[in-house]
Short mmCIF file of C-alpha atoms in Angstrom, two decimals:
data_model
loop_
_atom_site.label_atom_id
_atom_site.label_comp_id
_atom_site.label_asym_id
_atom_site.label_seq_id
_atom_site.Cartn_x
_atom_site.Cartn_y
_atom_site.Cartn_z
CA MET A 1 0.00 0.00 0.00
CA THR A 2 1.17 3.50 -0.75
CA ALA A 3 0.42 6.50 1.45
CA ILE A 4 0.61 9.96 -0.05
CA VAL A 5 0.93 12.69 2.59
CA ASN A 6 0.37 16.30 1.58
CA VAL A 7 1.62 18.89 4.05
CA SER A 8 0.75 22.57 3.69
CA LEU A 9 0.67 25.67 5.85
CA LYS A 10 -2.57 26.15 7.75
CA ASN A 11 -5.13 28.61 6.51
CA GLY A 12 -4.34 31.93 8.15
CA VAL A 13 -0.60 31.24 8.24
CA LEU A 14 1.02 33.40 5.57
CA ASP A 15 2.50 31.27 2.77
CA SER A 16 5.37 33.41 1.45
CA GLN A 17 6.40 30.84 -1.14
CA GLY A 18 2.83 30.58 -2.44
CA LYS A 19 2.69 34.36 -2.72
CA ALA A 20 5.99 34.50 -4.61
CA VAL A 21 4.83 31.80 -7.05
CA HIS A 22 1.50 33.61 -7.51
CA HIS A 23 3.38 36.81 -8.28
CA ALA A 24 5.62 35.01 -10.79
CA LEU A 25 2.60 33.46 -12.54
CA ASP A 26 0.98 36.90 -12.72
CA SER A 27 4.09 38.36 -14.32
CA LEU A 28 4.00 35.53 -16.90
CA HIS A 29 0.45 36.74 -17.73
CA PHE A 30 -1.37 33.61 -16.54
CA GLU A 31 -4.82 34.83 -15.69
CA GLY A 32 -7.58 33.79 -13.35
CA ILE A 33 -5.44 32.56 -10.45
CA LYS A 34 -7.15 33.32 -7.15
CA ASP A 35 -4.60 31.84 -4.76
CA VAL A 36 -1.43 29.70 -4.76
CA ARG A 37 -0.31 27.50 -1.88
CA VAL A 38 3.03 25.69 -1.87
CA GLY A 39 3.27 22.51 0.19
CA LYS A 40 5.22 19.30 0.18
CA GLN A 41 4.34 15.74 -0.68
CA ILE A 42 5.77 12.71 1.11
CA VAL A 43 5.18 9.29 -0.47
CA LEU A 44 5.45 6.25 1.79
CA LYS A 45 5.48 2.63 0.60
CA LEU A 46 3.98 0.49 3.34
CA ASP A 47 4.15 -3.29 3.74
CA THR A 48 0.56 -3.59 4.92
CA ASP A 49 -2.77 -3.87 3.09
CA ASP A 50 -4.76 -3.08 6.19
CA HIS A 51 -6.37 0.28 5.44
CA ASP A 52 -7.21 1.19 9.02
CA LYS A 53 -3.80 0.24 10.35
CA ALA A 54 -2.08 2.20 7.57
CA ARG A 55 -4.17 5.29 8.28
CA ALA A 56 -3.52 5.07 12.02
CA ASP A 57 0.23 4.56 11.52
CA VAL A 58 0.62 7.38 9.02
CA THR A 59 -1.47 9.74 11.15
CA LYS A 60 0.93 9.10 14.03
CA MET A 61 3.89 9.72 11.69
CA CYS A 62 2.36 13.04 10.65
CA GLU A 63 1.70 14.13 14.22
CA ASP A 64 5.19 13.12 15.41
CA LEU A 65 7.39 14.14 12.50
CA LEU A 66 6.02 14.74 9.00
CA ALA A 67 4.04 17.88 9.86
CA ASN A 68 4.53 20.61 12.46
CA THR A 69 0.91 20.97 13.55
CA VAL A 70 1.61 24.41 15.05
CA ILE A 71 1.75 25.80 11.50
CA GLU A 72 0.91 22.95 9.13
CA ASP A 73 -2.06 20.79 8.12
CA TYR A 74 -1.71 17.39 6.50
CA ASP A 75 -3.91 15.03 4.57
CA ILE A 76 -3.35 11.36 3.87
CA GLU A 77 -4.34 9.47 0.74
CA LEU A 78 -4.01 5.67 0.71
CA ILE A 79 -3.63 3.77 -2.57
CA LYS A 80 -3.70 -0.05 -2.79
CA MET B 1 29.64 26.98 35.85
CA LYS B 2 29.49 24.07 33.41
CA VAL B 3 28.02 24.50 29.96
CA ALA B 4 27.08 21.57 27.71
CA VAL B 5 26.95 22.55 24.03
CA LEU B 6 25.00 20.14 21.81
CA GLN B 7 26.37 19.00 18.49
CA PHE B 8 24.21 17.36 15.81
CA PRO B 9 25.38 16.42 12.32
CA GLY B 10 25.26 19.82 10.59
CA THR B 11 25.71 21.97 13.70
CA ASN B 12 28.28 24.67 12.93
CA CYS B 13 28.18 27.17 15.82
CA GLU B 14 29.27 24.83 18.63
CA TYR B 15 32.86 26.10 18.72
CA ASP B 16 31.83 29.77 18.59
CA THR B 17 29.58 28.98 21.55
CA VAL B 18 32.43 27.25 23.38
CA TYR B 19 34.65 30.28 22.70
CA ALA B 20 32.01 32.64 24.07
CA PHE B 21 31.43 30.77 27.32
CA LYS B 22 35.15 30.10 27.87
CA LYS B 23 35.75 33.83 27.50
CA LEU B 24 33.25 34.36 30.32
CA GLY B 25 35.10 31.84 32.48
CA ALA B 26 32.75 28.87 32.17
CA GLU B 27 33.81 25.26 31.69
CA THR B 28 32.41 23.97 28.43
CA GLN B 29 31.90 20.58 26.87
CA VAL B 30 30.64 19.69 23.39
CA ILE B 31 28.10 16.86 23.61
CA TRP B 32 27.55 14.67 20.54
CA HIS B 33 23.85 14.06 19.82
CA LYS B 34 24.17 10.27 20.17
CA GLU B 35 24.88 10.66 23.89
CA GLU B 36 21.93 9.61 26.03
CA SER B 37 22.71 11.73 29.06
CA LEU B 38 24.13 15.11 29.98
CA PRO B 39 27.14 15.51 32.30
CA SER B 40 25.66 15.27 35.80
CA ASP B 41 26.77 18.72 36.96
CA THR B 42 25.59 20.65 33.87
CA ASP B 43 24.44 24.21 34.74
CA LEU B 44 23.35 25.18 31.23
CA VAL B 45 22.62 23.34 27.99
CA VAL B 46 23.14 25.29 24.77
CA VAL B 47 21.55 23.98 21.59
CA ALA B 48 23.95 25.63 19.15
CA GLY B 49 23.20 27.01 15.71
CA GLY B 50 23.80 25.48 12.31
CA PHE B 51 21.86 23.18 10.01
CA SER B 52 21.15 20.02 11.99
CA TYR B 53 20.40 17.15 9.58
CA GLY B 54 20.72 19.59 6.68
CA ASP B 55 17.42 21.24 7.71
CA TYR B 56 15.73 18.31 5.93
CA LEU B 57 11.93 18.18 6.19
CA ARG B 58 11.87 21.28 8.45
CA SER B 59 14.61 23.08 10.40
CA GLY B 60 15.09 21.22 13.68
CA ALA B 61 12.48 18.56 12.89
CA ILE B 62 14.81 15.57 12.84
CA ALA B 63 17.23 16.73 15.56
CA LYS B 64 14.41 16.56 18.09
CA PHE B 65 14.55 12.74 17.90
CA SER B 66 18.30 12.50 18.60
CA PRO B 67 19.03 10.51 21.78
CA ILE B 68 20.42 13.54 23.65
CA MET B 69 17.14 15.46 23.23
CA LYS B 70 15.34 13.06 25.55
CA ALA B 71 17.88 13.94 28.24
CA VAL B 72 17.53 17.65 27.46
CA LYS B 73 13.73 17.44 27.83
CA GLU B 74 14.06 15.73 31.21
CA TYR B 75 16.68 18.29 32.26
CA ALA B 76 14.44 21.19 31.21
CA ASN B 77 11.35 19.71 32.87
CA LYS B 78 13.29 19.54 36.14
CA GLY B 79 14.05 23.27 35.84
CA GLY B 80 17.47 22.97 34.16
CA LYS B 81 18.44 25.96 32.02
CA VAL B 82 18.47 25.54 28.25
CA LEU B 83 19.40 28.12 25.60
CA GLY B 84 18.68 27.55 21.91
CA ILE B 85 20.42 29.82 19.42
CA CYS B 86 19.24 29.99 15.79
CA ASN B 87 18.89 26.34 14.70
CA GLY B 88 18.83 25.57 18.43
CA PHE B 89 15.72 27.77 18.77
CA GLN B 90 14.16 25.82 15.90
CA VAL B 91 15.02 22.52 17.61
CA LEU B 92 13.43 23.73 20.88
CA THR B 93 10.17 24.80 19.18
CA GLU B 94 10.03 21.51 17.25
CA SER B 95 10.58 19.69 20.56
CA ARG B 96 7.73 21.73 22.09
CA LEU B 97 10.05 22.99 24.82
CA LEU B 98 9.18 26.46 23.49
CA PRO B 99 5.85 27.56 21.99
CA GLY B 100 5.33 28.60 18.36
CA ALA B 101 7.28 27.72 15.23
CA LEU B 102 9.83 29.25 12.84
CA LYS B 103 8.76 29.62 9.23
CA ARG B 104 10.69 30.51 6.09
CA ASN B 105 11.70 34.22 6.07
CA GLU B 106 9.00 36.30 4.44
CA SER B 107 11.44 37.50 1.75
CA LEU B 108 12.41 33.85 1.13
CA HIS B 109 16.06 34.99 1.33
CA PHE B 110 18.75 33.79 3.71
CA ILE B 111 19.62 36.85 5.81
CA SER B 112 23.13 37.24 7.25
CA ARG B 113 24.04 40.58 8.82
CA HIS B 114 24.17 42.51 12.06
CA HIS B 115 20.76 43.57 13.36
CA HIS B 116 19.60 45.68 16.27
CA LEU B 117 17.43 44.15 18.95
CA LYS B 118 15.41 45.74 21.73
CA VAL B 119 15.07 44.13 25.13
CA VAL B 120 11.35 43.62 25.84
CA SER B 121 11.61 41.72 29.11
CA ASN B 122 14.58 41.26 31.45
CA ASP B 123 12.64 39.48 34.14
CA ASN B 124 14.72 36.32 33.55
CA ILE B 125 18.26 35.05 34.07
CA PHE B 126 19.23 35.41 30.39
CA LEU B 127 18.68 39.16 30.05
CA GLU B 128 18.88 40.31 33.65
CA LYS B 129 22.15 42.20 32.98
CA LEU B 130 20.32 44.33 30.41
CA SER B 131 17.52 46.86 30.91
CA VAL B 132 14.13 46.93 29.23
CA ASP B 133 14.33 49.01 26.02
CA ASP B 134 18.11 48.60 25.76
CA VAL B 135 19.07 48.34 22.09
CA ILE B 136 21.84 45.87 21.27
CA ASN B 137 23.62 44.88 18.07
CA VAL B 138 23.88 41.15 17.34
CA PRO B 139 24.41 39.17 14.11
CA ILE B 140 21.56 37.22 12.53
CA ALA B 141 22.07 34.44 9.98
CA HIS B 142 19.02 32.40 9.07
CA HIS B 143 16.60 31.25 6.39
CA ASP B 144 13.81 30.14 8.71
CA GLY B 145 13.58 32.83 11.36
CA ASN B 146 10.01 33.98 10.80
CA TYR B 147 8.50 33.39 14.23
CA TYR B 148 4.85 32.36 14.24
CA ILE B 149 2.43 31.77 17.09
CA ASP B 150 -1.36 31.89 17.15
CA GLU B 151 -3.00 35.02 18.55
CA GLU B 152 -4.24 33.47 21.77
CA SER B 153 -0.80 32.06 22.65
CA LEU B 154 0.84 35.37 21.71
CA LYS B 155 -1.29 37.13 24.34
CA GLU B 156 -0.11 34.58 26.88
CA LEU B 157 3.52 35.21 25.91
CA TYR B 158 3.11 38.91 26.66
CA ALA B 159 1.14 38.32 29.85
CA ASN B 160 3.86 36.03 31.21
CA LYS B 161 6.72 38.27 30.03
CA GLN B 162 7.98 35.53 27.71
CA VAL B 163 8.72 37.89 24.79
CA LEU B 164 12.40 38.69 25.32
CA LEU B 165 13.71 40.49 22.24
CA LYS B 166 12.37 42.27 19.16
CA TYR B 167 14.10 43.26 15.92
CA THR B 168 14.53 47.04 15.69
CA ASP B 169 16.67 49.73 14.11
CA ALA B 170 19.49 51.45 16.00
CA GLU B 171 16.98 53.82 17.64
CA GLY B 172 14.82 50.98 18.93
CA ASN B 173 12.02 51.40 16.38
CA ILE B 174 10.57 48.14 15.11
CA SER B 175 12.42 46.94 12.00
CA ASN B 176 11.40 43.45 10.97
CA PRO B 177 13.91 41.54 8.80
CA ASN B 178 12.08 38.23 8.39
CA GLY B 179 8.33 38.64 8.90
CA SER B 180 8.24 37.42 12.52
CA ILE B 181 4.96 38.10 14.27
CA ASP B 182 5.34 41.37 16.23
CA SER B 183 9.00 41.41 15.12
CA ILE B 184 9.83 38.85 17.83
CA ALA B 185 13.47 37.67 17.87
CA GLY B 186 13.56 35.66 21.10
CA ILE B 187 11.27 34.12 23.71
CA CYS B 188 11.35 31.90 26.77
CA ASN B 189 9.01 29.33 28.28
CA LYS B 190 6.54 30.17 31.02
CA GLU B 191 8.85 28.81 33.74
CA LYS B 192 11.69 31.02 32.38
CA ASN B 193 14.31 28.27 32.24
CA VAL B 194 14.20 27.56 28.47
CA PHE B 195 15.27 30.35 26.12
CA GLY B 196 15.36 30.63 22.34
CA LEU B 197 16.44 33.31 19.92
CA MET B 198 17.39 33.55 16.25
CA PRO B 199 20.23 36.12 16.65
CA HIS B 200 23.73 34.91 17.61
CA PRO B 201 25.00 36.37 20.91
CA GLU B 202 27.99 34.00 20.70
CA ARG B 203 29.12 35.89 17.58
CA ALA B 204 28.95 39.23 19.38
CA MET B 205 31.76 38.73 21.88
CA GLU B 206 34.54 40.92 20.46
CA MET B 207 34.50 44.56 19.32
CA LEU B 208 37.03 43.51 16.69
CA LEU B 209 34.19 41.55 15.06
CA GLY B 210 31.69 44.40 15.24
CA SER B 211 29.98 44.00 18.60
CA ASP B 212 30.44 42.62 22.10
CA ASP B 213 26.82 42.98 23.12
CA GLY B 214 26.57 39.19 23.41
CA VAL B 215 28.73 39.34 26.56
CA LYS B 216 26.00 41.02 28.61
CA MET B 217 23.45 38.49 27.41
CA LEU B 218 25.39 35.30 28.10
CA GLU B 219 26.83 36.67 31.37
CA GLY B 220 23.35 36.41 32.87
CA PHE B 221 23.70 32.65 33.01
CA LEU B 222 26.94 32.90 35.00
CA SER B 223 25.39 34.83 37.86
CA ALA B 224 23.14 31.91 38.80
#
């Protein structure tokens, strides 16, 4: 099973990188962009097929290490 | 006075820190991160600056799981004094020994230069040799120094006099280099035994190098 973890800054926490990318896209004349957020993606290959166990394990990994929950949110996608 | 200076892979300010505390007359020891305990008679632990674990994932995020950090947490929880400078501040926030977090500088640039700081609170051992509103000149050198804390916790910081230093100009007017909330450069915990700041007092020990304002800061720890 593969777990895809997306980590991004919480809403309300200024995302300077997102702003810089937004600005760059504007200066390239791409139109219609309302907001840009830059995050990171962590892909984990797991040796289990147990969905619940995988979700519980990866949630613990996010809380302990993969995200800093003071400033970041995470979401977990599991793929068989 | 015995100072233990922590060294992770990627730490690069440990010997400046040793120099600074030796100059003040303290005994110093560099402690490799694989150690599981601190020397028994340690009076102060300094988490020195640098780029522990290459700043991978987030600055300080991986260092917090090094064996020595368990000992540092126990030491701090028993009231032991801990100072985190630059990457050390990041390690202490990641370890939850200090509140808040350090984000990428708002400009996205690495900033390395002297900066003025204003003393906000001296009701603690670290800054007791300085007066409130004193303006000092100390080098900064960081990429992730943009201090963030939620509004509610920020109010608590002020109420408990945990905001120690703010970035200013030479006259003491707020001048924010990195986007830190309220221009905060350094804080302490509620119990006032764990301190963290992004600027480098250990690099401000000699007038020959531009400033010796770090002496008055670090001296505070020696009066204990």
